[in-house]
């Protein structure tokens, strides 16, 4: 029979499986059992929604049949089964979800540790087998089909006489190698222990016929290998952390254990059990359109929805886990979900629970929280920003910002608690990196007196603008014209100095082609000669961020060029003006403006001209 070819990326993946760079070979069993359990779930679900399909719940099972003579291990289920097309589609190509990313990372062997994320489940069979045979009959078809493959050179697919719906997978176990023993996958005791280790919670019986000697007679006995108690039904104290971790990595395709586990059993107007996980890192697609939030929804241990998005607000979309509630009807549908008040109530209670839990990590385990924040902080910020501040009460105390004083992350609460006498603003500064912000001209003087929050993410300032004020303290960008430390007398003196040099400034401004709103002297700088200050709602950083956004709006910050009145440059400018050296004054103006832009991290439009001007002035 002619062999069909695998799709290119599947072939590569298969090759990797066969030559097993992945050392933990035993997980193949967990993967196949998990597929079988899904197939049983799908069948019971169909039984609920399609009256023409009769499902006898008590018969649903998964069975292991090791055969030492033939050196085969068979895993069989009486689930939904696969049609011919599905066999071809599902086993001939890598599970679609991860395949694009897989292609990108395929050549990087290090990345194989993230194998779980690609959903390569079924192919893991090839880690322990020379040949794999899959016979399946779908509940929707009256014919069965057999798929056989000995690896990357292709597969055959033909009709077979399987009568019962379900799938039977036969693994032709590899010969032992010196450094690797495959025989153990034919041993009853070993299989039994693997089921306990990885698949105990599967809520269908996993059975095996076990031989044993009793009074010198060999007897055969049918044994159920798993306890079938879903892990979320067990009491927290009865479950080892390791079991929760294994359950999480297995179920949610993560290669790292979760950062935090939330387990709760709620009785009341809406009763439910929850087992939630906060991942320790963002999944590869987290900040992409492909990421789907949601929790698995069970009713009395039966899966009714794979990803119920209504249970989580967007700002907690990173949470993974399971909700099991007796109050939810088994045939709830996507359409009725939104109006379902039980779901609404559970969602509300979960939101509070997750928030409290995050607050407690923040309080008790700062290191963990910072790790979490580095990966998911963006989502919390987005939660505030996208709701125009509606969620600010829930989220603002979960935010962290880098402090100029402590040189580490602080919360807004911590900032305001440390405010000094007379301080009535929360100061912040924006820039590309902490180092760059620290060197900003305006930062130098203010940070001597007040703590400044350093914002390095393009969204940060938008978020603060949305929060507007924290505990009635307003936020103030140190680059805002309102940020000054002067006393009333100093302000008056400055005003006078500006008044006196008004005409000089207008000469200087002329050459800058309306790129600045105005030019004036300032006292807010310490050693630096010049800076750009923004006027109004849009800061220079916001202008940059808006430009970067897709279909970015071309909104310009209104800027003021401020010159340090105490700097020798001011004296020089005044001299030039008094001596009527206007052309030269204009050259100085151009150079100063270019400097100010460069310090802000903005580009300059005329680098050659500026460079020539600097040389001209240097060689004078
Ligand atoms: P994943 O389970 O991550 O989707 P797999 O490679 O393990 O990826 O399986 C691919 C698909 O093959 C599954 O999504 C499922 O549709 C189908 N499949 C695998 N095993 C079975 C089975 N025992 N019964 C029915 N369908 C199955």
Coordinates of N, CA and C in Angstrom, one line a residue, residues 178-384:
X178 N 21.6 -0.1 25.3 CA 22.5 -0.3 26.4 C 22.1 0.8 27.5
X179 N 21.9 2.0 27.0 CA 21.7 3.1 28.0 C 20.2 3.3 28.3
X180 N 19.4 2.6 27.6 CA 17.9 2.9 27.8 C 17.1 1.6 27.7
X181 N 16.3 1.5 28.7 CA 15.4 0.3 28.7 C 14.0 0.6 28.4
X182 N 13.5 0.0 27.4 CA 12.1 0.2 27.0 C 11.1 -0.8 27.6
X183 N 11.7 -2.0 27.9 CA 10.9 -3.1 28.5 C 10.0 -2.7 29.6
X184 N 10.4 -1.8 30.4 CA 9.6 -1.4 31.6 C 8.2 -1.0 31.2
X185 N 8.0 -0.5 30.0 CA 6.7 0.0 29.6 C 5.8 -1.2 29.3
X186 N 6.3 -2.4 29.5 CA 5.4 -3.6 29.3 C 5.2 -4.2 30.7
X187 N 5.8 -3.7 31.7 CA 5.6 -4.2 33.1 C 4.4 -3.6 33.7
X188 N 3.5 -4.5 34.3 CA 2.3 -4.0 34.9 C 2.6 -3.1 36.0
X189 N 3.6 -3.5 36.9 CA 3.8 -2.6 38.1 C 4.3 -1.2 37.7
X190 N 5.1 -1.2 36.6 CA 5.6 0.1 36.2 C 4.5 1.0 35.6
X191 N 3.7 0.4 34.8 CA 2.6 1.1 34.2 C 1.7 1.6 35.2
X192 N 1.4 0.8 36.2 CA 0.6 1.1 37.3 C 1.1 2.4 38.0
X193 N 2.4 2.4 38.3 CA 3.0 3.5 39.0 C 3.0 4.8 38.1
X194 N 3.1 4.6 36.8 CA 3.1 5.8 36.0 C 1.7 6.4 35.9
X195 N 0.7 5.6 36.0 CA -0.7 6.1 36.0 C -1.0 6.8 37.3
X196 N -0.5 6.3 38.4 CA -0.7 7.0 39.7 C 0.0 8.3 39.6
X197 N 1.2 8.3 39.1 CA 2.0 9.5 39.1 C 1.4 10.6 38.2
X198 N 1.0 10.3 37.0 CA 0.6 11.3 36.1 C -0.9 11.4 35.8
X199 N -1.6 10.3 36.0 CA -3.0 10.4 35.5 C -4.0 10.0 36.6
X200 N -3.7 10.1 37.8 CA -4.5 9.6 38.9 C -5.9 10.3 38.9
X201 N -5.9 11.6 38.5 CA -7.1 12.4 38.6 C -8.1 12.2 37.5
X202 N -7.6 11.5 36.4 CA -8.5 11.3 35.2 C -9.8 10.7 35.7
X203 N -10.9 11.3 35.3 CA -12.1 10.9 36.0 C -12.9 9.8 35.2
X204 N -12.2 9.1 34.4 CA -12.7 7.8 33.8 C -11.7 6.7 34.4
X205 N -12.3 5.5 34.6 CA -11.4 4.5 35.1 C -10.3 4.1 34.0
X206 N -9.1 3.9 34.5 CA -8.1 3.4 33.6 C -7.8 2.0 34.1
X207 N -8.2 1.0 33.3 CA -8.1 -0.3 33.8 C -7.0 -1.2 33.1
X208 N -6.7 -2.2 33.8 CA -5.7 -3.2 33.3 C -6.0 -4.5 33.9
X209 N -5.8 -5.6 33.1 CA -6.0 -6.9 33.7 C -4.6 -7.3 34.2
X210 N -4.6 -7.6 35.5 CA -3.4 -7.8 36.2 C -3.3 -9.3 36.6
X211 N -2.2 -9.9 36.3 CA -2.0 -11.3 36.7 C -1.3 -11.4 38.1
X212 N -1.8 -12.3 38.9 CA -1.1 -12.5 40.2 C -1.2 -13.9 40.6
X213 N -0.3 -14.3 41.5 CA -0.3 -15.7 42.0 C -1.1 -15.7 43.3
X214 N -2.1 -16.6 43.4 CA -2.7 -16.8 44.7 C -2.8 -18.3 44.9
X215 N -2.3 -18.7 46.0 CA -2.2 -20.1 46.4 C -1.7 -20.9 45.2
X216 N -0.5 -20.5 44.7 CA 0.2 -21.2 43.6 C -0.6 -21.2 42.3
X217 N -1.7 -20.5 42.3 CA -2.4 -20.5 41.0 C -2.4 -19.1 40.4
X218 N -2.2 -19.0 39.1 CA -2.2 -17.7 38.5 C -3.6 -17.2 38.3
X219 N -3.9 -16.1 38.8 CA -5.3 -15.6 38.6 C -5.2 -14.2 37.9
X220 N -6.3 -13.9 37.1 CA -6.3 -12.6 36.4 C -7.4 -11.8 37.1
X221 N -7.1 -10.5 37.2 CA -8.0 -9.6 37.9 C -8.0 -8.3 37.2
X222 N -9.2 -7.7 37.1 CA -9.3 -6.4 36.4 C -9.1 -5.3 37.5
X223 N -8.2 -4.5 37.3 CA -7.9 -3.5 38.3 C -8.1 -2.1 37.7
X224 N -8.6 -1.2 38.6 CA -8.6 0.2 38.2 C -7.4 0.9 38.8
X225 N -6.6 1.5 37.9 CA -5.3 2.0 38.3 C -5.3 3.4 39.0
X226 N -6.4 4.2 38.6 CA -6.4 5.6 39.1 C -7.5 5.8 40.1
X227 N -7.3 6.8 41.0 CA -8.3 7.0 42.0 C -9.6 7.7 41.5
X228 N -9.4 8.4 40.4 CA -10.5 9.1 39.7 C -11.0 10.3 40.4
X229 N -10.4 10.6 41.5 CA -10.9 11.8 42.2 C -10.2 13.0 41.6
X230 N -11.0 13.9 41.1 CA -10.3 15.0 40.5 C -9.5 15.8 41.6
X231 N -8.4 16.2 41.2 CA -7.5 16.8 42.2 C -8.1 18.0 42.9
X232 N -9.0 18.7 42.2 CA -9.7 19.9 42.8 C -10.8 19.5 43.8
X233 N -11.1 18.2 43.8 CA -12.1 17.7 44.8 C -11.4 17.3 46.1
X234 N -10.1 17.2 46.0 CA -9.4 16.7 47.2 C -9.1 17.9 48.1
X235 N -8.9 17.6 49.4 CA -8.6 18.6 50.4 C -7.2 19.1 50.1
X236 N -7.0 20.4 50.3 CA -5.6 20.9 50.1 C -4.6 20.2 50.9
X237 N -4.9 19.8 52.1 CA -3.8 19.2 52.9 C -3.5 17.8 52.5
X238 N -4.4 17.2 51.6 CA -4.1 15.8 51.2 C -3.4 15.8 49.9
X239 N -3.1 16.9 49.3 CA -2.4 17.0 48.0 C -1.0 17.6 48.2
X240 N 0.0 16.9 47.7 CA 1.3 17.4 47.8 C 1.5 18.5 46.8
X241 N 2.3 19.5 47.1 CA 2.5 20.6 46.1 C 3.0 20.1 44.8
X242 N 3.8 19.0 44.9 CA 4.3 18.4 43.6 C 3.2 17.9 42.7
X243 N 2.2 17.4 43.4 CA 1.0 16.8 42.6 C 0.3 18.0 41.9
X244 N 0.1 19.1 42.6 CA -0.5 20.2 42.0 C 0.3 20.7 40.8
X245 N 1.6 20.8 41.0 CA 2.5 21.2 40.0 C 2.5 20.3 38.8
X246 N 2.5 19.0 39.0 CA 2.5 18.1 37.9 C 1.1 18.2 37.1
X247 N 0.1 18.4 37.9 CA -1.2 18.5 37.3 C -1.3 19.7 36.4
X248 N -0.7 20.8 36.9 CA -0.7 22.1 36.2 C 0.1 22.0 34.9
X249 N 1.4 21.5 35.0 CA 2.2 21.4 33.8 C 1.6 20.5 32.7
X250 N 1.0 19.5 33.2 CA 0.4 18.5 32.3 C -0.9 19.1 31.6
X251 N -1.7 19.7 32.4 CA -3.0 20.1 31.9 C -2.9 21.4 31.1
X252 N -2.0 22.3 31.5 CA -2.0 23.6 30.9 C -0.7 23.8 30.0
X253 N -0.1 22.7 29.7 CA 1.0 22.7 28.7 C 2.1 23.7 29.1
X254 N 2.5 23.7 30.3 CA 3.6 24.6 30.7 C 4.8 23.7 31.1
X255 N 6.0 24.3 30.9 CA 7.1 23.5 31.2 C 7.7 23.9 32.6
X256 N 7.1 24.9 33.1 CA 7.6 25.4 34.5 C 6.4 25.3 35.4
X257 N 6.8 25.0 36.7 CA 5.7 24.9 37.7 C 5.1 26.3 37.9
X258 N 3.9 26.3 38.4 CA 3.2 27.6 38.5 C 3.9 28.4 39.7
X259 N 3.7 29.7 39.6 CA 4.2 30.6 40.6 C 3.4 30.5 41.9
X260 N 2.1 30.3 41.7 CA 1.2 30.3 42.8 C 0.0 29.5 42.5
X261 N -0.5 28.8 43.6 CA -1.7 28.0 43.4 C -2.8 28.5 44.3
X262 N -3.9 28.6 43.8 CA -5.1 29.1 44.6 C -6.1 28.0 44.6
X263 N -6.4 27.5 45.8 CA -7.4 26.4 45.9 C -8.5 26.9 46.8
X264 N -9.7 26.8 46.3 CA -10.8 27.2 47.3 C -12.1 26.4 47.0
X265 N -12.8 26.4 48.1 CA -14.0 25.6 48.1 C -15.1 26.6 48.7
X266 N -15.9 27.1 47.9 CA -16.9 28.1 48.3 C -18.3 27.5 48.4
X267 N -18.9 27.8 49.5 CA -20.3 27.4 49.7 C -21.1 28.6 49.9
X268 N -22.3 28.7 49.4 CA -23.0 29.9 49.6 C -24.0 30.1 48.5
X269 N -24.3 31.3 48.1 CA -25.3 31.5 47.1 C -24.9 30.9 45.8
X270 N -23.6 30.9 45.5 CA -23.2 30.1 44.4 C -22.0 29.2 45.0
X271 N -22.1 27.9 44.9 CA -21.1 27.1 45.4 C -20.2 26.6 44.3
X272 N -19.0 26.6 44.6 CA -18.0 26.1 43.5 C -16.7 25.7 44.2
X273 N -16.0 24.9 43.5 CA -14.6 24.6 43.8 C -13.7 25.2 42.8
X274 N -12.6 25.8 43.2 CA -11.7 26.4 42.3 C -10.3 25.9 42.5
X275 N -9.6 25.6 41.4 CA -8.2 25.3 41.5 C -7.6 26.2 40.4
X276 N -6.9 27.2 40.9 CA -6.4 28.2 40.0 C -4.9 28.3 40.1
X277 N -4.3 28.7 39.0 CA -2.8 28.7 38.9 C -2.4 30.1 38.3
X278 N -1.4 30.7 39.0 CA -0.8 31.9 38.3 C 0.5 31.3 37.7
X279 N 0.7 31.4 36.4 CA 1.9 30.9 35.8 C 3.1 31.6 36.2
X280 N 4.2 31.0 36.2 CA 5.5 31.7 36.6 C 6.1 32.5 35.5
X281 N 5.5 32.4 34.3 CA 6.0 33.2 33.2 C 4.9 33.3 32.1
X282 N 5.0 34.3 31.3 CA 3.9 34.5 30.3 C 4.1 33.4 29.2
X283 N 3.0 32.8 28.8 CA 3.0 31.9 27.6 C 3.5 32.6 26.4
X284 N 4.1 31.9 25.4 CA 4.7 32.5 24.3 C 3.7 33.4 23.5
X285 N 2.4 33.1 23.6 CA 1.5 33.9 22.8 C 0.7 34.8 23.6
X286 N 1.1 35.0 24.9 CA 0.3 35.7 25.8 C -0.1 37.1 25.3
X287 N 0.9 37.9 24.8 CA 0.6 39.2 24.4 C 0.2 39.3 22.9
X288 N -0.4 38.2 22.4 CA -0.8 38.2 21.0 C -2.3 38.0 20.9
X289 N -2.8 38.2 19.7 CA -4.2 38.1 19.5 C -4.7 36.7 19.7
X290 N -3.8 35.7 19.5 CA -4.1 34.3 19.6 C -4.5 33.8 21.0
X291 N -4.0 34.5 22.0 CA -4.2 34.0 23.3 C -5.6 34.1 23.7
X292 N -6.1 33.0 24.2 CA -7.5 33.0 24.7 C -7.5 32.8 26.2
X293 N -8.2 33.7 26.9 CA -8.3 33.5 28.3 C -9.4 32.6 28.6
X294 N -9.5 32.1 29.8 CA -10.6 31.2 30.2 C -10.2 30.2 31.2
X295 N -11.2 29.7 31.9 CA -11.0 28.6 32.9 C -11.8 27.4 32.4
X296 N -11.3 26.2 32.7 CA -12.1 25.0 32.4 C -13.3 25.0 33.3
X297 N -14.4 24.7 32.8 CA -15.6 24.7 33.6 C -16.1 23.3 33.7
X298 N -16.3 22.8 34.9 CA -16.8 21.5 35.2 C -18.1 21.6 36.0
X299 N -18.9 20.6 35.8 CA -20.1 20.5 36.7 C -20.1 19.1 37.3
X300 N -19.9 19.0 38.6 CA -19.8 17.7 39.2 C -18.8 16.8 38.6
X301 N -17.6 17.4 38.3 CA -16.6 16.5 37.8 C -16.6 16.3 36.3
X302 N -17.7 16.8 35.6 CA -17.8 16.6 34.1 C -17.4 17.9 33.4
X303 N -16.5 17.8 32.5 CA -16.1 19.0 31.8 C -17.2 19.5 30.9
X304 N -17.6 20.7 31.0 CA -18.6 21.2 30.1 C -18.1 22.3 29.2
X305 N -17.0 22.9 29.6 CA -16.4 23.9 28.7 C -14.9 24.0 28.9
X306 N -14.2 24.0 27.8 CA -12.7 24.0 27.8 C -12.2 25.4 28.3
X307 N -12.7 26.4 27.7 CA -12.3 27.8 28.1 C -13.4 28.7 28.3
X308 N -13.8 28.8 29.5 CA -14.9 29.7 29.8 C -14.4 31.1 30.1
X309 N -14.5 32.0 29.1 CA -13.8 33.3 29.2 C -14.6 34.2 30.2
X310 N -15.9 33.9 30.3 CA -16.7 34.8 31.2 C -16.3 34.8 32.6
X311 N -15.5 33.8 33.0 CA -15.1 33.6 34.4 C -14.0 34.5 34.8
X312 N -13.3 35.1 33.8 CA -12.1 35.9 34.2 C -12.2 37.3 33.6
X313 N -11.9 38.3 34.3 CA -11.7 39.7 33.7 C -10.5 39.7 32.8
X314 N -10.4 40.5 31.8 CA -9.3 40.6 30.9 C -8.0 40.8 31.7
X315 N -8.0 41.7 32.8 CA -6.8 42.0 33.4 C -6.2 40.8 34.2
X316 N -7.0 39.8 34.4 CA -6.5 38.6 35.1 C -6.5 37.4 34.1
X317 N -6.4 37.7 32.8 CA -6.5 36.7 31.8 C -5.3 35.6 31.8
X318 N -4.3 35.9 32.6 CA -3.2 35.0 32.7 C -3.5 33.8 33.6
X319 N -4.5 33.9 34.4 CA -4.9 32.8 35.4 C -5.4 31.6 34.6
X320 N -4.8 30.5 35.0 CA -5.3 29.2 34.4 C -6.0 28.4 35.5
X321 N -6.8 27.5 35.1 CA -7.4 26.6 36.2 C -8.7 26.1 35.9
X322 N -9.3 25.6 36.9 CA -10.6 24.8 36.8 C -11.6 25.3 37.8
X323 N -12.8 25.4 37.4 CA -13.9 25.7 38.2 C -14.9 24.5 38.1
X324 N -15.4 24.1 39.3 CA -16.3 23.0 39.3 C -17.5 23.4 40.1
X325 N -18.7 23.5 39.5 CA -19.8 24.0 40.3 C -21.0 23.1 40.0
X326 N -21.7 22.7 41.1 CA -22.9 21.9 40.9 C -24.0 22.8 40.4
X327 N -23.9 24.1 40.6 CA -25.0 25.0 40.2 C -25.1 25.3 38.7
X328 N -24.1 24.8 38.0 CA -24.2 25.1 36.5 C -24.8 23.9 35.8
X329 N -25.7 24.2 35.0 CA -26.4 23.1 34.3 C -25.5 22.5 33.3
X330 N -25.6 21.2 33.1 CA -24.7 20.5 32.2 C -24.8 20.9 30.7
X331 N -26.0 21.3 30.3 CA -26.0 21.7 28.9 C -26.1 23.3 28.7
X332 N -25.3 23.9 29.5 CA -25.2 25.4 29.3 C -24.5 25.6 28.0
X333 N -24.9 26.6 27.2 CA -24.2 26.8 25.9 C -23.5 28.2 25.9
X334 N -22.6 28.3 24.9 CA -21.9 29.6 24.8 C -22.9 30.8 24.8
X335 N -24.0 30.6 24.1 CA -24.9 31.7 23.9 C -25.6 32.1 25.2
X336 N -25.9 31.2 26.1 CA -26.6 31.5 27.3 C -25.7 31.9 28.4
X337 N -24.4 31.7 28.1 CA -23.4 31.9 29.2 C -23.3 33.3 29.7
X338 N -23.4 34.3 28.8 CA -23.2 35.6 29.2 C -24.3 36.1 30.2
X339 N -25.5 35.6 30.0 CA -26.6 36.0 30.9 C -26.8 35.1 32.1
X340 N -25.9 34.1 32.2 CA -26.1 33.2 33.3 C -25.6 33.8 34.6
X341 N -26.5 34.0 35.5 CA -26.2 34.7 36.7 C -25.3 33.9 37.7
X342 N -25.3 32.6 37.6 CA -24.4 31.8 38.4 C -23.0 32.1 38.0
X343 N -22.8 32.1 36.7 CA -21.4 32.3 36.1 C -21.0 33.7 36.6
X344 N -21.9 34.7 36.5 CA -21.6 36.1 36.8 C -21.1 36.1 38.3
X345 N -21.9 35.4 39.1 CA -21.5 35.5 40.6 C -20.2 34.8 40.9
X346 N -20.0 33.7 40.2 CA -18.7 33.0 40.4 C -17.6 33.9 39.9
X347 N -17.8 34.5 38.8 CA -16.7 35.4 38.2 C -16.4 36.5 39.2
X348 N -17.4 37.1 39.8 CA -17.2 38.2 40.7 C -16.4 37.7 41.9
X349 N -16.8 36.5 42.4 CA -16.1 36.0 43.6 C -14.7 35.6 43.3
X350 N -14.4 35.1 42.1 CA -13.1 34.8 41.7 C -12.2 36.0 41.5
X351 N -12.8 37.0 41.0 CA -12.0 38.3 40.8 C -11.5 38.8 42.1
X352 N -12.3 38.8 43.1 CA -11.9 39.2 44.4 C -10.8 38.3 45.0
X353 N -11.1 37.0 44.8 CA -10.1 36.0 45.3 C -8.7 36.2 44.7
X354 N -8.7 36.3 43.4 CA -7.4 36.4 42.7 C -6.7 37.7 43.1
X355 N -7.5 38.8 43.3 CA -6.9 40.1 43.6 C -6.3 40.0 45.1
X356 N -7.1 39.4 46.0 CA -6.6 39.3 47.3 C -5.3 38.4 47.4
X357 N -5.3 37.4 46.6 CA -4.2 36.5 46.5 C -2.9 37.2 46.0
X358 N -3.1 38.0 45.0 CA -2.0 38.8 44.4 C -1.5 39.8 45.5
X359 N -2.4 40.4 46.2 CA -2.0 41.4 47.2 C -1.2 40.7 48.3
X360 N -1.6 39.4 48.6 CA -0.9 38.7 49.7 C 0.5 38.3 49.2
X361 N 0.6 37.9 47.9 CA 2.0 37.6 47.4 C 2.8 38.9 47.5
X362 N 2.2 40.0 47.1 CA 3.0 41.3 47.1 C 3.5 41.6 48.5
X363 N 2.6 41.3 49.4 CA 3.0 41.6 50.8 C 4.0 40.6 51.4
X364 N 3.8 39.4 51.1 CA 4.6 38.3 51.8 C 5.7 37.8 51.0
X365 N 5.7 37.9 49.7 CA 6.7 37.3 48.9 C 7.1 38.2 47.8
X366 N 7.8 39.3 48.1 CA 8.0 40.3 47.2 C 8.8 39.8 45.9
X367 N 9.7 38.9 46.1 CA 10.5 38.4 45.0 C 9.6 37.8 44.0
X368 N 8.7 36.9 44.5 CA 7.8 36.2 43.6 C 6.9 37.2 42.9
X369 N 6.5 38.2 43.6 CA 5.5 39.2 43.0 C 6.2 40.0 41.9
X370 N 7.5 40.3 42.2 CA 8.2 41.1 41.1 C 8.4 40.2 39.9
X371 N 8.6 39.0 40.1 CA 8.7 38.0 38.9 C 7.4 38.0 38.2
X372 N 6.4 37.9 38.9 CA 5.0 37.9 38.3 C 4.8 39.2 37.6
X373 N 5.2 40.3 38.2 CA 4.9 41.7 37.7 C 5.7 41.9 36.4
X374 N 6.9 41.4 36.4 CA 7.7 41.6 35.1 C 7.0 40.9 33.9
X375 N 6.3 39.8 34.2 CA 5.6 39.2 33.0 C 4.2 39.7 32.8
X376 N 3.5 39.9 33.9 CA 2.1 40.2 33.7 C 1.6 41.6 34.1
X377 N 2.6 42.4 34.6 CA 2.3 43.8 35.0 C 1.6 44.6 33.9
X378 N 2.1 44.3 32.7 CA 1.5 45.0 31.6 C 0.0 44.8 31.5
X379 N -0.4 43.6 31.8 CA -1.8 43.3 31.6 C -2.6 44.1 32.7
X380 N -2.1 44.2 33.9 CA -2.8 44.9 34.9 C -2.9 46.4 34.5
X381 N -1.8 46.9 34.0 CA -1.8 48.3 33.6 C -2.8 48.5 32.5
X382 N -2.8 47.6 31.5 CA -3.8 47.6 30.4 C -5.2 47.6 31.0
X383 N -5.4 46.8 32.1 CA -6.7 46.7 32.7 C -7.2 48.1 33.2
X384 N -6.3 48.9 33.7 CA -6.7 50.2 34.1 C -6.9 51.2 33.0

